[in-house]
XYZ file of C-alpha atoms in Angstrom:
595
model
C -0.068 -0.030 -0.254
C 1.654 3.119 -0.719
C 1.158 5.877 2.137
C 1.853 9.511 1.788
C 2.994 11.755 4.690
C 2.287 14.933 2.714
C -0.555 15.917 0.010
C 2.664 17.368 -1.990
C 3.912 13.903 -2.435
C 1.021 12.847 -4.444
C 1.350 12.612 -8.036
C -0.619 15.999 -9.756
C -2.448 12.943 -11.885
C -4.252 11.636 -9.025
C -5.376 14.889 -7.321
C -8.294 17.104 -8.269
C -8.038 19.795 -10.507
C -10.294 22.373 -8.930
C -9.208 24.713 -11.771
C -11.815 23.337 -13.799
C -14.327 25.150 -11.539
C -12.409 28.504 -10.619
C -8.800 29.499 -11.882
C -8.137 31.193 -8.777
C -9.761 32.318 -5.544
C -10.059 35.283 -6.797
C -12.215 34.022 -9.552
C -14.239 32.232 -6.728
C -14.413 35.417 -4.866
C -15.905 37.431 -7.973
C -19.053 34.719 -8.067
C -19.657 35.246 -4.347
C -20.033 38.949 -4.803
C -21.909 38.338 -7.903
C -24.434 36.221 -5.922
C -24.852 38.077 -3.549
C -26.001 41.167 -5.795
C -28.444 38.603 -7.305
C -29.721 37.464 -4.293
C -30.958 41.208 -3.474
C -32.400 41.257 -7.021
C -34.607 38.344 -6.175
C -35.645 39.662 -2.654
C -36.656 43.087 -4.636
C -39.142 40.904 -6.617
C -41.307 40.307 -3.193
C -44.808 41.864 -3.453
C -43.786 42.490 -7.506
C -45.300 39.016 -9.397
C -48.047 39.992 -11.196
C -47.527 38.168 -14.763
C -46.184 35.814 -16.435
C -43.257 37.873 -17.805
C -42.175 39.105 -14.159
C -42.506 35.351 -13.112
C -40.233 34.266 -16.101
C -37.645 37.031 -15.005
C -37.611 36.181 -11.427
C -37.102 32.225 -12.362
C -34.621 32.950 -14.889
C -32.284 34.861 -12.255
C -33.028 32.366 -9.694
C -31.657 29.723 -11.998
C -28.765 31.665 -12.708
C -27.904 32.141 -9.242
C -28.673 28.581 -8.282
C -25.876 27.726 -11.087
C -23.104 29.879 -9.801
C -23.976 28.931 -6.280
C -23.397 25.237 -6.842
C -19.889 26.013 -8.220
C -19.353 28.557 -5.456
C -20.238 25.604 -2.852
C -18.769 22.868 -4.691
C -14.891 24.620 -4.556
C -15.395 25.554 -1.138
C -16.284 21.817 -0.011
C -13.682 20.197 -1.869
C -10.947 22.936 -0.336
C -11.750 21.469 3.007
C -12.097 17.869 2.085
C -8.356 17.680 0.848
C -7.375 18.668 4.538
C -10.046 19.444 6.983
C -7.443 20.486 9.245
C -6.763 23.655 7.218
C -8.528 27.127 8.557
C -8.493 28.743 5.659
C -10.470 26.226 3.455
C -12.508 25.964 6.684
C -13.491 29.990 6.124
C -14.314 29.872 2.673
C -16.935 27.065 3.685
C -18.350 29.191 6.443
C -18.762 32.158 3.462
C -19.972 29.777 1.064
C -22.728 28.351 3.895
C -23.561 32.229 4.989
C -24.249 32.650 1.282
C -26.332 29.991 1.364
C -28.619 31.252 4.333
C -28.930 34.793 2.502
C -30.245 33.187 -0.607
C -32.272 31.440 1.232
C -33.460 34.467 2.948
C -33.867 36.373 -0.347
C -36.061 33.728 -1.905
C -37.924 32.686 1.098
C -40.930 34.620 0.160
C -41.416 32.869 -3.229
C -42.559 29.434 -2.472
C -46.023 31.056 0.066
C -46.076 33.639 -3.012
C -46.487 30.948 -5.537
C -48.702 28.858 -3.445
C -51.027 31.724 -2.719
C -51.755 31.697 -6.881
C -54.536 29.765 -7.853
C -53.742 27.467 -9.811
C -55.793 28.507 -13.016
C -53.942 32.094 -12.828
C -50.431 30.193 -12.656
C -52.091 28.410 -16.085
C -52.906 31.496 -17.380
C -49.224 32.583 -16.695
C -47.702 29.770 -18.202
C -50.075 30.161 -21.300
C -49.365 33.732 -21.899
C -45.557 33.358 -21.367
C -43.923 30.692 -23.693
C -40.643 30.668 -21.996
C -42.466 29.461 -18.581
C -42.837 26.168 -20.460
C -38.830 25.285 -19.294
C -40.379 25.668 -15.521
C -43.577 24.253 -15.495
C -42.985 20.631 -14.254
C -41.398 22.499 -10.995
C -44.204 24.834 -10.986
C -47.133 22.685 -10.826
C -44.735 20.022 -8.732
C -44.703 22.911 -5.908
C -48.439 22.460 -5.254
C -47.739 19.051 -4.276
C -46.113 21.141 -1.096
C -49.133 23.427 -0.461
C -50.171 21.651 2.995
C -46.238 22.090 4.016
C -44.996 25.644 2.993
C -45.405 28.265 6.030
C -46.084 31.856 5.311
C -43.303 34.250 4.364
C -42.356 35.184 7.311
C -41.885 32.341 9.115
C -40.393 30.564 6.218
C -37.818 33.542 6.032
C -36.992 33.281 9.848
C -36.305 29.223 9.201
C -33.864 30.037 6.379
C -32.255 32.124 8.847
C -32.035 29.509 11.317
C -30.607 27.179 8.805
C -26.765 27.279 9.907
C -28.262 26.590 13.287
C -29.850 23.592 12.262
C -27.074 22.011 10.605
C -25.026 22.910 13.464
C -25.125 19.081 14.765
C -23.873 17.830 11.656
C -21.235 20.180 11.360
C -19.943 19.714 14.847
C -20.110 15.692 14.538
C -18.222 16.129 11.217
C -15.396 18.381 12.622
C -14.993 15.601 15.491
C -15.059 12.400 13.463
C -12.783 14.197 10.756
C -10.648 16.481 12.272
C -10.131 16.427 15.987
C -10.255 12.815 16.394
C -7.397 10.582 17.964
C -7.628 6.902 17.576
C -6.033 4.730 20.027
C -2.381 2.865 19.187
C -1.830 -0.350 17.348
C 1.826 -2.199 17.095
C 3.464 -1.902 13.944
C 5.275 -4.623 12.209
C 8.650 -3.369 13.903
C 6.948 -3.430 17.660
C 6.137 0.621 18.005
C 3.409 1.751 18.901
C 1.885 4.089 16.312
C -1.408 5.680 16.060
C -3.889 4.559 14.479
C -5.571 5.908 11.091
C -8.790 4.707 9.122
C -6.833 3.469 6.554
C -4.988 1.238 8.754
C -7.994 0.419 10.321
C -9.480 -0.615 7.382
C -6.387 -3.000 6.411
C -5.920 -4.509 10.031
C -9.659 -5.547 10.745
C -9.179 -7.710 7.799
C -5.680 -9.254 8.699
C -5.786 -12.753 9.247
C -3.708 -12.012 12.905
C -6.407 -12.265 15.057
C -4.631 -10.333 17.738
C -3.807 -7.378 15.398
C -7.809 -7.122 14.360
C -8.509 -7.251 17.985
C -5.947 -4.536 19.061
C -7.211 -2.110 16.007
C -11.014 -2.844 17.041
C -10.103 -1.585 20.266
C -7.785 1.097 19.204
C -10.760 2.328 16.667
C -13.812 2.415 19.330
C -11.690 3.693 22.298
C -12.285 7.749 21.064
C -16.001 7.037 19.935
C -16.289 5.035 23.797
C -14.562 8.482 24.947
C -16.595 10.557 23.511
C -20.028 8.903 23.612
C -21.821 11.621 25.552
C -20.531 14.233 23.618
C -21.531 12.604 20.218
C -24.690 11.597 21.657
C -25.502 15.292 22.301
C -25.273 15.968 18.576
C -26.891 13.351 17.335
C -29.839 14.008 19.731
C -29.844 17.420 18.290
C -29.973 16.401 14.866
C -33.220 14.181 15.252
C -34.907 16.383 16.934
C -34.128 19.345 14.867
C -35.387 16.805 12.223
C -38.764 16.036 13.989
C -39.280 19.979 14.975
C -38.974 20.709 11.351
C -41.169 18.109 10.268
C -44.073 18.971 13.108
C -43.415 22.838 11.925
C -44.154 21.681 8.264
C -47.090 19.915 9.534
C -46.084 16.526 8.194
C -47.240 13.476 9.871
C -43.323 12.046 11.220
C -39.648 13.197 10.321
C -39.618 9.865 8.154
C -42.569 11.214 5.795
C -41.043 14.427 5.624
C -37.961 12.665 4.376
C -40.121 10.921 1.761
C -41.891 13.554 0.604
C -39.427 15.318 -2.163
C -39.145 11.611 -3.891
C -42.590 10.937 -3.241
C -41.935 7.838 -1.823
C -44.225 5.845 0.574
C -43.664 5.145 3.971
C -44.637 1.735 3.153
C -41.649 1.235 0.938
C -39.336 2.133 4.058
C -41.786 -0.035 6.339
C -41.594 -2.930 3.687
C -37.844 -2.817 3.507
C -37.538 -3.446 7.290
C -40.050 -6.012 7.635
C -39.227 -8.153 4.358
C -35.445 -7.947 5.551
C -36.646 -9.382 9.225
C -38.552 -11.869 7.450
C -35.581 -13.542 5.683
C -32.971 -13.130 8.088
C -32.247 -16.210 8.844
C -29.473 -16.871 6.294
C -27.614 -13.762 7.758
C -27.537 -15.572 10.825
C -26.487 -18.812 9.105
C -23.486 -17.071 7.413
C -22.374 -16.099 11.123
C -22.582 -19.492 12.184
C -20.334 -20.529 8.981
C -17.695 -17.493 9.689
C -17.245 -18.827 12.735
C -16.638 -22.556 11.803
C -14.624 -21.888 9.035
C -12.304 -19.445 10.859
C -12.381 -22.425 13.442
C -13.061 -19.899 16.328
C -14.772 -20.957 19.768
C -15.944 -17.195 19.995
C -16.822 -15.068 17.027
C -16.429 -10.999 17.518
C -17.032 -8.278 15.933
C -13.366 -7.828 15.258
C -13.589 -11.260 13.100
C -16.579 -9.960 10.825
C -14.633 -8.410 8.097
C -11.578 -10.835 7.872
C -11.635 -13.141 5.041
C -12.248 -16.623 6.157
C -10.044 -17.517 2.803
C -6.915 -17.401 4.504
C -3.438 -16.939 2.741
C -5.071 -15.046 -0.090
C -3.731 -11.360 -0.679
C -4.372 -9.412 -3.527
C -2.543 -6.456 -4.201
C -4.369 -4.372 -6.839
C -2.613 -0.942 -7.779
C -4.456 2.181 -8.639
C -3.747 1.712 -12.395
C -4.505 -1.892 -12.253
C -7.805 -1.136 -10.415
C -9.132 1.039 -13.178
C -8.347 -1.068 -16.182
C -10.369 -4.067 -14.254
C -12.958 -1.853 -13.690
C -13.132 -0.685 -17.194
C -12.996 -4.558 -18.280
C -15.678 -5.722 -15.898
C -18.118 -2.499 -17.069
C -17.948 -3.629 -20.717
C -21.438 -5.055 -20.336
C -22.681 -1.362 -20.243
C -21.600 -0.698 -23.829
C -18.772 1.343 -25.192
C -20.071 5.055 -24.537
C -19.962 4.408 -21.327
C -16.671 2.645 -21.365
C -15.006 5.735 -23.573
C -16.443 8.467 -20.969
C -15.432 6.366 -18.089
C -12.206 5.821 -19.325
C -11.277 9.654 -19.798
C -12.159 10.518 -16.222
C -8.926 9.232 -14.891
C -6.533 11.526 -16.553
C -8.604 14.363 -16.831
C -8.061 14.712 -13.163
C -11.670 14.310 -12.162
C -10.324 12.001 -8.776
C -8.693 12.310 -5.755
C -7.227 8.983 -5.039
C -4.768 8.962 -2.105
C -5.324 9.153 1.794
C -3.250 12.104 3.152
C -3.411 13.845 6.636
C -6.436 15.699 7.586
C -8.141 14.815 4.280
C -11.918 14.181 4.781
C -12.325 9.754 5.089
C -14.367 7.603 3.024
C -15.217 8.122 -0.580
C -18.037 10.448 -2.555
C -19.102 11.834 -5.754
C -19.766 15.184 -6.033
C -21.565 16.439 -9.328
C -20.619 19.848 -10.408
C -23.304 20.943 -12.896
C -21.428 22.773 -16.032
C -18.261 21.637 -15.147
C -17.979 17.647 -14.474
C -18.095 15.186 -11.484
C -15.450 15.168 -8.850
C -14.730 11.849 -6.625
C -12.838 11.826 -3.554
C -11.155 8.446 -2.493
C -8.845 7.114 0.106
C -7.555 4.371 -2.051
C -5.294 1.930 -0.482
C -4.159 -0.907 -3.219
C -6.728 -3.735 -2.316
C -9.729 -5.705 -3.684
C -12.259 -3.302 -1.064
C -10.330 -0.147 -2.776
C -11.216 -1.878 -5.914
C -14.942 -2.033 -5.136
C -14.682 1.525 -3.840
C -13.707 2.784 -6.809
C -16.119 0.961 -9.173
C -18.901 2.334 -6.736
C -18.183 5.740 -6.816
C -17.486 6.143 -10.753
C -20.880 4.682 -11.285
C -22.134 7.803 -9.301
C -19.890 10.151 -11.435
C -21.198 8.365 -14.492
C -25.184 8.706 -13.222
C -23.706 12.868 -12.804
C -22.232 12.863 -16.125
C -25.028 11.435 -17.868
C -27.615 13.476 -16.154
C -25.902 16.857 -16.671
C -24.929 16.206 -20.066
C -28.589 15.079 -20.826
C -30.799 17.206 -18.563
C -31.867 20.929 -18.541
C -30.319 22.554 -15.271
C -33.521 22.150 -13.487
C -34.083 18.230 -13.559
C -30.132 17.419 -14.140
C -29.682 16.475 -10.176
C -31.112 12.963 -9.600
C -32.116 12.213 -6.491
C -30.131 10.262 -3.874
C -32.858 7.712 -3.858
C -31.885 6.577 -6.839
C -28.267 7.572 -6.890
C -27.318 4.085 -5.143
C -28.820 2.133 -8.118
C -25.794 3.170 -10.671
C -23.134 2.551 -8.009
C -24.063 -0.625 -6.675
C -24.830 -2.188 -10.473
C -20.997 -1.481 -10.952
C -20.318 -3.540 -8.083
C -22.209 -6.435 -8.530
C -20.918 -6.263 -12.745
C -17.374 -6.188 -11.001
C -18.169 -9.385 -8.408
C -19.534 -11.076 -11.575
C -16.548 -10.264 -13.848
C -13.668 -11.375 -11.060
C -15.566 -14.578 -10.367
C -15.826 -15.449 -14.165
C -12.260 -14.677 -14.733
C -10.852 -16.601 -11.934
C -9.749 -19.756 -12.184
C -8.352 -20.683 -9.080
C -10.406 -22.441 -6.743
C -9.347 -20.754 -3.576
C -9.356 -17.086 -4.962
C -13.373 -18.426 -5.868
C -14.163 -19.204 -2.610
C -12.484 -15.996 -1.518
C -13.859 -13.630 -3.855
C -17.773 -15.213 -2.957
C -16.998 -14.585 0.365
C -16.324 -10.802 -0.259
C -19.506 -10.808 -2.052
C -21.437 -12.042 0.667
C -19.728 -9.957 3.201
C -20.149 -6.539 0.180
C -23.985 -7.894 0.191
C -24.340 -7.972 3.897
C -22.925 -4.296 4.229
C -25.042 -2.972 1.514
C -28.201 -4.394 2.674
C -28.498 -5.756 5.839
C -26.634 -3.166 7.729
C -27.596 -0.119 5.940
C -31.698 -1.998 7.144
C -30.192 -2.229 10.471
C -28.949 1.617 10.498
C -32.568 2.531 8.691
C -34.263 0.760 11.781
C -32.338 2.476 14.003
C -33.047 5.983 12.803
C -36.794 4.709 12.609
C -36.606 3.915 16.110
C -34.803 7.073 17.394
C -36.506 9.231 15.558
C -40.151 7.635 16.944
C -38.464 8.171 20.486
C -38.125 11.826 19.883
C -41.574 12.212 18.263
C -43.013 10.733 21.442
C -41.267 13.234 23.681
C -38.621 10.592 25.037
C -34.904 11.052 26.001
C -32.317 10.338 23.552
C -28.856 10.160 25.022
C -25.870 7.622 25.090
C -27.322 4.958 27.105
C -30.722 5.034 25.068
C -28.638 4.971 21.520
C -26.501 2.125 22.969
C -29.567 -0.048 24.030
C -31.347 0.511 20.802
C -27.914 -0.288 18.845
C -27.315 -3.433 20.528
C -30.799 -4.794 20.632
C -31.021 -4.070 16.739
C -26.915 -5.716 16.148
C -28.249 -9.216 18.091
C -31.424 -9.217 16.075
C -29.920 -8.607 12.912
C -26.604 -10.844 13.231
C -27.967 -13.387 15.735
C -26.667 -15.099 18.735
C -23.080 -16.617 16.944
C -21.532 -13.249 18.002
C -19.836 -12.367 21.609
C -20.758 -9.084 22.107
C -18.224 -7.192 23.122
C -18.660 -3.702 25.376
C -17.624 -1.759 22.217
C -20.358 -2.803 19.564
C -23.214 -1.171 21.204
C -21.266 2.474 20.568
C -21.467 1.356 16.654
C -23.753 4.583 16.531
C -21.273 6.819 17.358
C -19.403 6.060 14.428
C -21.595 6.425 11.845
C -21.784 9.832 9.982
C -24.922 9.389 7.897
C -27.035 9.255 10.775
C -26.761 13.283 10.388
C -28.661 12.795 6.543
C -32.104 11.564 8.359
C -33.506 8.656 6.637
C -30.693 7.939 3.935
C -29.084 4.833 4.470
C -32.259 2.941 3.590
C -31.227 3.741 0.148
C -28.687 1.811 -0.062
C -30.278 -1.180 0.333
C -33.109 -0.616 -2.418
C -30.434 0.698 -4.834
C -28.674 -2.765 -3.923
C -31.944 -4.468 -4.490
C -32.420 -2.751 -7.797
C -29.161 -2.889 -8.866
C -29.224 -6.773 -8.352
C -32.317 -7.138 -10.303
C -30.654 -4.947 -13.453
C -27.085 -6.272 -13.238
C -28.664 -9.431 -13.683
C -30.738 -8.880 -16.912
C -27.851 -6.549 -18.212
C -25.242 -9.682 -17.449
C -27.681 -12.051 -19.084
C -27.466 -10.009 -22.710
C -31.067 -8.414 -22.405
C -30.526 -4.896 -24.872
C -33.940 -3.629 -23.590
C -32.882 -3.735 -19.950
C -29.578 -2.352 -21.095
C -31.295 0.296 -23.031
C -33.569 1.463 -20.312
C -30.777 1.332 -17.753
C -28.451 3.782 -19.840
C -31.630 5.774 -20.201
C -32.113 6.059 -16.761
C -28.794 6.970 -16.266
C -29.424 10.184 -18.266
C -32.951 10.928 -16.498
C -31.970 12.960 -13.550
C -34.968 14.231 -11.628
C -37.417 14.376 -15.035
C -39.495 11.945 -13.045
C -40.234 10.805 -9.603
C -37.790 8.238 -8.523
C -40.037 5.203 -8.139
C -41.030 5.679 -11.604
C -37.245 5.983 -13.235
C -36.712 2.784 -11.858
C -40.389 1.125 -12.870
C -39.124 2.056 -16.661
C -36.084 -0.056 -15.680
C -38.532 -2.913 -14.765
C -37.688 -2.524 -11.342
C -41.084 -1.802 -8.788
C -39.928 -0.987 -5.129
C -43.865 -0.527 -4.292
C -43.573 -4.325 -4.262
C -41.827 -6.468 -1.908
C -40.757 -8.660 -4.747
C -37.145 -6.805 -5.438
C -36.504 -7.066 -1.604
C -37.263 -10.956 -1.945
C -35.440 -11.981 -4.598
C -32.089 -10.191 -3.469
C -32.619 -11.666 -0.177
C -32.661 -15.017 -1.948
C -29.694 -14.592 -4.074
C -28.203 -13.528 -0.922
C -29.363 -17.302 0.813
C -28.207 -18.830 -2.312
C -24.768 -17.523 -1.884
C -24.356 -18.494 1.611
C -25.897 -22.173 0.702
C -22.904 -21.915 -2.017
C -20.328 -20.986 0.240
C -21.052 -23.468 3.016
C -20.139 -26.196 0.504
C -17.303 -24.924 -0.524
């Protein structure tokens, strides 16, 4: 594994080219000033929109502002994530957030105004001003929110609280990325060194159980120590969600979170109930893992190590990229050609460096291109992460190139489909290419673990979110003890009795940043189930499914997410896609048990 002590040591080709957004900080500053002026102009429309022409003028200026602010905020975010310790980067991100608050305040009048119009009046505006045709879908969609939009004064007040309401998430991010200090582990020279996330992801898969346990204890040490502080931020975030839902007259925080995607709560509830009804194969897998590893006791630090021993794959970044391209050939020439071009265009920030944001993500910047953050570690897990994030990047590319600005941004609900299709195609490619039986067993084990992490674990997290929000809605207290009790109970329910529960297990909630994005994680599971269906059809050479899938990638938000998926043959309003995915998991576990 290549490690870097400084970002300066990383080759330029493996770093983002932020100049594609702005050539210099001076250009960024110019757009900030321009946005401030446009925001003032938009505010001046308050009370003055009386015909289609004025409405079109407002909407045109608003879209222009949205385009510029997308670049301003993306540039600030990417600067911070390069090094979360850098105060100058934090400063420009703070300015971008304050600018966002000003924009919200300046435009807060618009939605209450729009919903105060009779629908017949709006349709008359649309008829008299042809330019409004571009905005028609968005304008009519606004009426769906009528019951949840407040008065102009209240909307403006709520917008001014935006930064304060996001404070718990920001505080947790600073704790988790900039300030956290993990415990120490013993390196190969017998020296004690501070654990990093990158080291942890390697050590928790080490065949040496002593190393795994040591890394596990060191990793959880700060989360246990900071449990009360982190519980305070999480409780505040949950209460903010609940309070905002009440203010906006939603039946629950869950239904507020699902509303924009037009997803009925039954989809969320059925995901959890269907998974629990089919949990037995996961419990069976825990038993198999314990047996195959030859352990008297199975602990949480034994759940990530490959069961097949003596198999190590070092996969450099160059090899990983070419392997990914070969694996994704079933998606067609156009897809591969575009994806191949991303690598040398510096769309990807590849290496882990001190202070860099952990994990991986894709950020599509409209009018520019996707930016992908990685912390690549030259292993199989990093290869899958690469394929996953480039699925997001291709989704952004296709939607941004095909859709106009107002429908170019796809919903998070469908985002995980594109990324997971790539992962499923990759594992099938690797299994088909591999002739060594031991390596095939290793890959099958990896697929089962990926399946477990992307579906079962995310459903468990979704269950945790639902239970904690329901407690807040019932006025019950939320603190470290409550979170730990709920998390431990769910961990036992989902993982079965084969696992010994160390003290650290119940503090798992403290390390999950996704909990600060309410009711997000369930989309990994629905996305995975959808991807299983689509990848299976594509691998069988179903040209109709392939064509509909590429169209899906180009669709942005041109329709509701469930409807976009139905066009590819996936209907998530029925339990069938979840059941089919869980059946495949059961088959994989059965096949693995016989090897």
